[in-house]
Coordinates of C-alpha atoms and ligand atoms in Angstrom, one line a residue:
M23 CA -0.1 0.0 0.1
L24 CA 2.9 2.4 0.5
N25 CA 5.2 2.0 -2.2
Y26 CA 7.9 4.5 -1.4
L27 CA 7.4 5.7 2.1
R28 CA 7.9 3.2 4.8
L29 CA 5.9 3.0 8.2
L30 CA 6.2 0.5 11.0
T31 CA 4.2 0.7 14.1
A32 CA 4.8 -1.6 17.4
G33 CA 3.4 -1.8 20.8
E34 CA 0.5 -3.4 22.6
S35 CA -2.8 -1.9 23.6
H36 CA -1.8 -2.0 27.4
G37 CA 1.9 -2.0 27.0
P38 CA 4.4 1.0 28.0
Q39 CA 4.1 2.8 24.7
L40 CA 3.3 2.6 21.0
T41 CA 6.5 3.1 18.6
I42 CA 6.3 4.5 15.2
I43 CA 9.2 4.7 12.6
L44 CA 8.5 6.6 9.3
Q45 CA 11.1 6.8 6.6
N46 CA 11.7 8.6 3.1
F47 CA 10.1 12.0 4.2
P48 CA 12.5 14.9 2.8
S49 CA 14.5 17.4 4.9
G50 CA 13.4 20.5 5.7
L51 CA 9.5 19.8 6.5
E52 CA 8.4 21.7 9.4
L53 CA 7.1 19.5 12.1
L54 CA 6.1 20.1 15.8
E55 CA 4.5 17.6 18.2
E56 CA 1.4 20.1 18.7
Q57 CA 0.4 19.4 15.0
L58 CA 0.5 15.6 15.8
N59 CA -1.4 15.8 19.1
A60 CA -4.2 17.9 17.7
D61 CA -5.2 14.7 15.5
L62 CA -4.5 12.3 18.4
A63 CA -7.1 14.3 20.4
R64 CA -9.6 14.2 17.6
R65 CA -9.2 10.4 17.4
Q66 CA -10.1 10.3 21.0
R67 CA -13.2 12.4 21.1
G68 CA -16.6 11.2 19.7
Y69 CA -19.9 10.1 21.1
G70 CA -20.0 6.3 21.8
R71 CA -16.3 5.8 22.9
G72 CA -15.5 3.7 25.9
G73 CA -14.1 4.7 29.1
R74 CA -10.4 4.5 28.3
Q75 CA -10.5 7.6 26.1
K76 CA -11.5 9.6 29.3
I77 CA -8.4 8.0 31.1
E78 CA -5.8 8.8 28.6
R79 CA -5.0 12.0 26.8
D80 CA -2.7 10.8 24.0
R81 CA 0.5 12.8 23.5
V82 CA 3.0 11.9 21.1
Q83 CA 6.7 12.5 21.6
I84 CA 9.1 13.1 18.5
V85 CA 12.3 11.1 19.6
G86 CA 14.3 11.0 16.3
G87 CA 14.6 12.4 12.7
V88 CA 13.7 16.2 13.7
R89 CA 16.0 18.9 14.8
H90 CA 14.9 22.4 15.8
G91 CA 11.3 21.8 14.3
K92 CA 12.5 20.4 10.9
T93 CA 13.0 16.9 9.7
L94 CA 16.4 15.8 8.8
G95 CA 15.8 13.7 5.9
G96 CA 16.4 10.3 7.8
P97 CA 13.9 7.9 9.7
I98 CA 11.4 9.8 11.9
A99 CA 10.9 8.2 15.4
L100 CA 7.7 9.0 17.5
V101 CA 6.3 7.4 20.8
I102 CA 3.2 7.7 22.4
P103 CA 3.4 6.5 26.0
N104 CA 0.3 4.6 27.4
L105 CA -0.7 6.4 30.5
D106 CA -2.6 3.6 31.7
W107 CA 0.5 1.5 31.7
P108 CA 0.9 1.5 35.6
N109 CA -2.4 -0.2 35.9
W110 CA -1.3 -3.1 33.6
A111 CA 2.4 -3.4 34.6
G112 CA 2.0 -6.8 36.1
T113 CA -0.2 -8.5 33.4
M114 CA 1.9 -6.7 30.6
D115 CA 5.3 -7.1 31.9
V116 CA 7.9 -7.6 29.3
G117 CA 10.2 -9.7 31.5
P118 CA 8.9 -13.1 33.1
V119 CA 6.6 -12.6 36.2
G120 CA 6.7 -14.6 39.3
E121 CA 2.8 -15.0 40.0
E122 CA 0.5 -16.6 37.4
V123 CA -1.4 -13.9 35.5
P124 CA -5.1 -14.8 34.6
K125 CA -5.5 -15.7 31.0
V126 CA -8.2 -14.6 28.7
T127 CA -9.7 -17.9 27.1
R128 CA -13.3 -16.8 26.1
L129 CA -13.5 -16.0 22.4
R130 CA -15.2 -13.0 21.0
P131 CA -17.1 -13.6 17.7
G132 CA -16.1 -10.9 15.3
H133 CA -12.8 -10.2 17.1
A134 CA -9.3 -11.6 16.2
D135 CA -9.4 -13.7 19.1
L136 CA -9.9 -17.4 17.8
A137 CA -8.0 -16.9 14.5
G138 CA -5.0 -15.1 16.0
A139 CA -4.7 -17.7 18.9
V140 CA -5.1 -20.7 16.5
K141 CA -2.5 -18.9 14.0
H142 CA 0.2 -18.4 16.6
G143 CA -0.6 -21.4 19.0
L144 CA -1.6 -19.4 22.0
D145 CA -3.5 -20.4 25.1
D146 CA -4.1 -16.7 26.1
V147 CA -6.2 -14.5 24.0
R148 CA -4.6 -11.4 25.5
N149 CA -1.5 -12.1 23.4
V150 CA -3.9 -11.4 20.2
L151 CA -6.2 -8.7 21.4
E152 CA -3.3 -6.5 22.6
R153 CA -2.0 -6.1 19.3
A154 CA -5.4 -6.5 17.3
S155 CA -6.9 -3.8 19.2
A156 CA -7.5 -0.4 17.6
R157 CA -5.2 1.3 20.2
E158 CA -2.7 0.8 17.1
T159 CA -4.7 3.4 15.3
A160 CA -3.2 6.0 17.6
A161 CA 0.1 5.3 16.1
R162 CA -1.3 5.5 12.6
V163 CA -2.8 9.0 13.5
A164 CA 0.4 10.1 14.6
A165 CA 2.1 8.9 11.4
G166 CA -0.6 10.3 9.4
G167 CA 0.0 13.6 10.9
V168 CA 3.3 13.8 9.5
A169 CA 2.1 12.9 6.2
K170 CA -0.5 15.6 6.5
A171 CA 1.9 18.1 7.5
F172 CA 4.0 17.2 4.3
L173 CA 0.8 17.3 1.9
A174 CA -0.4 20.7 3.6
A175 CA 3.2 22.3 2.1
F176 CA 1.6 21.7 -1.2
G177 CA -1.9 22.9 -0.4
V178 CA -3.6 19.5 0.2
E179 CA -6.4 19.5 2.9
I180 CA -7.7 16.1 4.3
R181 CA -11.0 16.0 6.0
S182 CA -13.6 13.4 7.2
H183 CA -17.1 13.1 8.6
V184 CA -19.7 10.6 9.5
R185 CA -22.3 9.7 6.7
Q186 CA -24.1 7.0 8.4
I187 CA -24.5 5.3 12.0
E188 CA -26.6 2.2 11.8
A189 CA -29.5 2.9 9.5
I190 CA -29.3 6.8 10.0
Q191 CA -27.9 8.6 6.8
A192 CA -26.6 11.9 7.0
A193 CA -27.3 14.5 4.2
S194 CA -24.2 16.7 3.0
P195 CA -24.1 19.3 0.3
E196 CA -22.6 18.2 -3.1
I197 CA -20.1 21.3 -3.0
I198 CA -18.0 19.5 -0.4
R199 CA -17.3 16.8 -2.8
L200 CA -16.9 19.0 -6.0
D201 CA -14.7 22.0 -5.4
P202 CA -11.1 21.4 -5.2
A203 CA -10.6 24.7 -3.4
G204 CA -11.8 22.9 -0.1
S205 CA -11.9 25.3 2.9
R206 CA -10.8 28.4 0.9
N207 CA -14.5 28.1 -0.2
P208 CA -16.4 29.6 2.8
E209 CA -19.4 27.5 2.3
I210 CA -17.2 24.2 2.5
A211 CA -15.0 25.7 5.6
A212 CA -18.4 26.4 7.2
F213 CA -19.3 22.7 6.7
W214 CA -16.0 21.4 8.2
E215 CA -16.4 23.7 10.9
M216 CA -19.6 22.1 11.9
V217 CA -18.5 18.7 11.5
E218 CA -15.6 19.5 14.2
Q219 CA -18.1 20.9 16.7
S220 CA -20.3 17.7 16.5
E221 CA -19.9 14.8 18.9
V222 CA -20.3 12.3 16.2
R223 CA -18.5 14.4 13.6
C224 CA -21.8 14.9 11.5
A225 CA -22.8 18.3 10.1
D226 CA -26.5 17.2 9.5
Q227 CA -27.7 18.3 13.0
E228 CA -31.3 16.4 12.6
A229 CA -29.3 13.1 11.8
E230 CA -26.7 14.1 14.5
A231 CA -29.6 13.9 17.1
R232 CA -30.8 10.7 15.8
M233 CA -27.4 9.2 15.7
I234 CA -26.7 10.1 19.3
E235 CA -30.2 8.5 20.4
T236 CA -29.2 5.3 18.6
I237 CA -25.8 5.1 20.2
Q238 CA -27.3 5.7 23.6
R239 CA -30.1 2.8 22.8
A240 CA -27.5 0.4 21.8
R241 CA -25.2 1.4 24.9
T242 CA -28.3 0.8 27.2
A243 CA -29.1 -2.7 25.5
G244 CA -25.4 -3.7 25.9
D245 CA -25.0 -3.7 22.2
T246 CA -22.9 -1.8 19.6
V247 CA -23.4 0.0 16.1
G248 CA -21.4 0.4 13.0
G249 CA -21.7 2.9 10.1
V250 CA -19.9 4.7 7.1
F251 CA -17.4 7.6 7.3
E252 CA -16.3 9.6 4.2
V253 CA -12.7 11.0 3.7
I254 CA -12.1 14.0 1.3
A255 CA -8.8 15.3 0.1
Y256 CA -8.9 18.8 -1.5
G257 CA -6.0 20.4 -3.7
L258 CA -4.6 17.4 -5.3
P259 CA -2.7 17.7 -8.7
I260 CA -3.4 15.7 -11.6
G261 CA -1.3 12.7 -12.1
L262 CA -0.9 10.9 -8.7
G263 CA -0.9 7.2 -8.9
S264 CA -0.4 5.2 -12.1
H265 CA -2.7 3.6 -14.7
T266 CA 0.2 1.2 -15.8
Q267 CA 0.5 -1.4 -13.2
W268 CA -2.2 -2.9 -10.7
D269 CA -0.2 -2.1 -7.5
E270 CA 0.6 1.5 -8.5
K271 CA -3.1 2.4 -9.0
L272 CA -4.0 5.0 -6.4
D273 CA -7.7 3.6 -6.0
A274 CA -6.1 0.2 -5.1
R275 CA -3.7 1.7 -2.7
L276 CA -6.6 3.6 -1.0
C277 CA -8.9 0.5 -0.8
G278 CA -6.1 -1.5 1.0
A279 CA -5.2 1.3 3.3
I280 CA -8.6 2.2 4.3
G281 CA -9.6 -1.6 4.6
S282 CA -6.6 -2.2 6.8
I283 CA -8.6 0.0 9.6
Q284 CA -9.9 -2.4 12.4
S285 CA -13.6 -3.0 11.8
V286 CA -13.6 -1.4 8.1
K287 CA -15.3 -4.0 5.9
G288 CA -16.2 -2.1 2.9
V289 CA -14.7 0.8 0.9
E290 CA -16.0 2.9 -1.6
I291 CA -14.3 5.4 -4.0
G292 CA -16.5 8.1 -4.9
D293 CA -20.2 7.1 -5.5
A294 CA -19.3 3.6 -6.5
F295 CA -22.1 1.6 -5.1
A296 CA -24.9 3.9 -6.2
A297 CA -23.2 4.3 -9.6
A298 CA -23.4 0.6 -10.2
A299 CA -27.2 0.8 -10.4
R300 CA -27.1 3.8 -13.1
R301 CA -26.5 4.2 -16.7
G302 CA -23.0 5.2 -18.0
S303 CA -24.6 8.5 -19.2
T304 CA -25.5 9.4 -15.9
V305 CA -22.3 8.5 -14.1
H306 CA -19.3 9.8 -15.9
D307 CA -18.1 13.4 -15.1
P308 CA -18.1 15.7 -18.1
I309 CA -14.7 17.2 -18.9
T310 CA -14.7 21.0 -19.2
Y311 CA -11.6 23.5 -19.4
D312 CA -11.8 27.1 -18.9
A313 CA -9.0 29.7 -19.0
E314 CA -9.2 30.5 -15.3
R315 CA -9.8 26.9 -13.8
G316 CA -8.1 24.7 -16.4
W317 CA -9.3 21.3 -16.3
Y318 CA -12.5 21.2 -14.4
R319 CA -15.3 18.4 -13.5
P320 CA -18.8 19.8 -13.1
T321 CA -19.6 16.4 -11.1
N322 CA -17.6 14.1 -9.3
T323 CA -19.1 10.7 -9.1
A324 CA -15.7 9.2 -9.8
G325 CA -14.4 10.6 -6.6
G326 CA -11.2 12.4 -8.1
L327 CA -9.8 8.9 -9.6
E328 CA -9.9 7.9 -13.2
G329 CA -7.6 4.9 -14.2
G330 CA -6.1 4.8 -10.9
V331 CA -4.7 8.5 -11.1
S332 CA -5.8 11.6 -9.5
N333 CA -7.8 13.7 -11.9
G334 CA -7.6 17.0 -9.8
A335 CA -11.2 16.8 -8.4
P336 CA -11.5 16.2 -4.7
L337 CA -10.6 12.6 -3.7
V338 CA -13.6 10.9 -2.1
V339 CA -13.1 7.6 -0.2
R340 CA -15.6 6.0 2.2
G341 CA -15.2 3.2 4.7
A342 CA -18.1 0.9 6.0
A343 CA -17.3 -0.1 9.7
K344 CA -19.1 -3.3 11.2
P345 CA -20.5 -2.8 14.8
I346 CA -18.0 -3.4 17.5
S347 CA -17.6 -7.0 18.6
T348 CA -17.0 -6.6 22.2
L349 CA -20.5 -6.7 23.7
I350 CA -21.6 -6.1 27.2
H351 CA -24.3 -8.9 26.7
P352 CA -21.9 -11.4 25.1
L353 CA -22.5 -13.7 22.5
P354 CA -22.5 -17.5 22.7
S355 CA -18.8 -18.9 22.2
V356 CA -16.5 -21.5 23.5
D357 CA -13.5 -21.4 25.7
L358 CA -10.1 -21.7 23.9
V359 CA -8.6 -24.2 26.2
T360 CA -11.5 -26.3 27.6
K361 CA -13.8 -26.2 24.3
E362 CA -16.7 -25.8 26.5
P363 CA -19.4 -23.5 25.7
Q364 CA -18.9 -20.0 27.4
P365 CA -20.1 -16.6 26.6
A366 CA -17.6 -14.3 24.9
H367 CA -15.0 -12.3 26.7
V368 CA -16.1 -8.9 28.0
E369 CA -13.8 -5.9 28.5
R370 CA -14.2 -2.2 28.6
S371 CA -15.2 -1.3 24.9
D372 CA -16.6 1.4 22.8
V373 CA -20.2 1.3 21.6
C374 CA -19.6 3.3 18.2
V375 CA -16.2 4.1 16.9
L376 CA -17.4 5.9 13.6
P377 CA -16.2 9.4 14.5
A378 CA -12.8 8.1 15.6
A379 CA -12.6 5.7 12.4
G380 CA -13.0 8.7 10.3
V381 CA -10.1 10.4 11.8
V382 CA -8.0 7.3 11.3
G383 CA -9.2 7.1 7.7
E384 CA -7.7 10.6 7.2
A385 CA -4.6 9.5 8.4
M386 CA -4.4 6.5 6.1
V387 CA -5.5 8.5 3.0
A388 CA -2.6 11.1 3.9
L389 CA -0.2 8.5 4.0
V390 CA -1.1 6.9 0.7
L391 CA -1.3 10.5 -0.9
A392 CA 2.1 11.6 0.8
D393 CA 3.5 8.1 -0.7
A394 CA 2.2 9.0 -4.3
F395 CA 3.5 12.6 -3.9
R396 CA 6.9 11.2 -2.8
Q397 CA 6.9 8.8 -5.7
K398 CA 5.8 11.5 -8.4
F399 CA 7.8 14.5 -7.1
G400 CA 10.8 13.0 -5.4
G401 CA 13.3 15.4 -3.9
D402 CA 15.6 14.9 -0.8
S403 CA 14.7 18.2 0.5
M404 CA 11.3 20.3 0.9
D405 CA 13.0 22.8 -1.5
E406 CA 13.7 20.3 -4.2
A407 CA 10.4 18.4 -3.8
R408 CA 8.5 22.0 -4.2
R409 CA 10.4 22.8 -7.4
N410 CA 9.7 19.5 -9.0
Y411 CA 5.9 19.8 -8.1
E412 CA 5.8 23.5 -9.3
S413 CA 7.3 22.5 -12.6
F414 CA 5.0 19.7 -13.2
V415 CA 1.9 21.5 -12.4
A416 CA 2.7 24.5 -14.6
T417 CA 2.4 22.0 -17.5
Y418 CA -1.4 21.8 -17.1
R419 CA -2.6 24.7 -14.8
P420 CA -3.2 28.2 -16.5
A421 CA -0.9 30.7 -15.1
P422 CA -2.4 33.0 -12.5
R423 CA -3.4 36.3 -13.9
L424 CA -1.3 39.2 -12.7
Ligands
FMN522 C1 -11.1 3.5 16.6 C2 -11.6 2.0 16.7 C3 -11.8 1.8 18.1 C4 -12.2 0.5 18.3 N1 -12.6 0.1 19.5 C5 -13.0 -1.2 19.7 C6 -13.3 -1.5 20.9 O1 -13.3 -0.8 22.1 N2 -13.8 -2.9 21.2 C7 -13.7 -3.7 20.2 O2 -14.1 -5.1 20.4 N3 -13.5 -3.5 18.9 C8 -13.0 -2.0 18.6 N4 -12.4 -2.0 17.6 C9 -12.6 -2.7 16.4 C10 -11.6 -4.0 16.6 O3 -10.2 -3.5 16.7 C11 -11.7 -4.9 15.5 O4 -12.9 -5.3 15.1 C12 -11.0 -6.2 15.5 O5 -9.4 -5.8 15.7 C13 -11.0 -7.2 14.4 O6 -10.5 -7.0 13.4 P1 -11.6 -6.6 11.9 O7 -13.0 -6.2 12.6 O8 -11.1 -5.7 11.1 O9 -11.9 -7.9 11.6 C14 -12.3 -0.6 17.1 C15 -11.6 0.0 15.8 C16 -11.6 1.3 15.7 C17 -11.3 1.7 14.2

């Protein structure tokens, strides 16, 4: 999914810290911990999250690859300490512990418990769930923050909102998927401001109220809900990705990256699923050109991608997340060791993760786009990357009028 950049994350959900290493960003990129912490805080907000988000306020530390607020061009190393670690010190010690630590053996349907334990020959599901847990998405959000900082230097803006929770669909104005100017258009800026104010990251206030009620009802019933988030990227040049090879296609890379988010089971580019039920003549986005705007699409059913290549329109990617599988009223299951019927394991859990999943989606889109930028424009310094970018876009963008 990342063809040029490299990203590795490590660390368990209740271990001492998450560790992130990113490679192949250029030198001279301005990078401050505050920028990354803002997104970590956005990941933790949202109606329907569990108790843990209240215990912890994630804060990243940049521990390598940055000096005096600018990248050096080598690996960037980040850590996010787990503030809950002291409560887990015995259970999650790295070294051997004297006393017997209770094992988790009751398997949760829908989680990685059974498949992970069988795959690795384990008799304690904690050894699976600690890494399968979406705590790992904090690491991705921090890494995505670096990618966002890089893309912002080229005028790229990445946003997300919640389109659906359970069966409740939110309305949103078409302009947010149409105007590449993004928040430079005041109507679009106002829309995203409302999303940031909303507890479920949804600007449709009528839908928002019903979404909150649905989450409340699910919580009371000991149940969980899923839904759909949408990520939109503005200000992309034409030409990211490639039509020439399957694993270079930007749509494939985005589908993989969004599909890798815990609980996401469906990915959509533009209006793919609705378009499948329409005729071609009503689906494809007419091509226009004018001296001010250059190439421009009056509709954006394609979601900004044609032939696996960005076409200059806003990029639109959606992820469908299943309802969370840890249930307060657990489903019937089987004990991993005794093979006797047992209700599934219960632990502190979220009821709805859609607002957070959208923020993780932004991070994954940012990483894929930064990767495609690095491939297309190269450069070992930001200045070199910017020169390459500007000389390419000058080949097709009309020169600004003086
Ligand atoms: C932001 C976020 C938070 C999540 N929180 C929980 C949770 O509290 N409890 C839970 O069982 N699953 C949670 N999940 C989903 C599980 O991590 C996921 O279902 C599990 O790892 C199995 O992977 P899969 O659903 O992709 O097959 C969360 C997912 C995301 C994106």
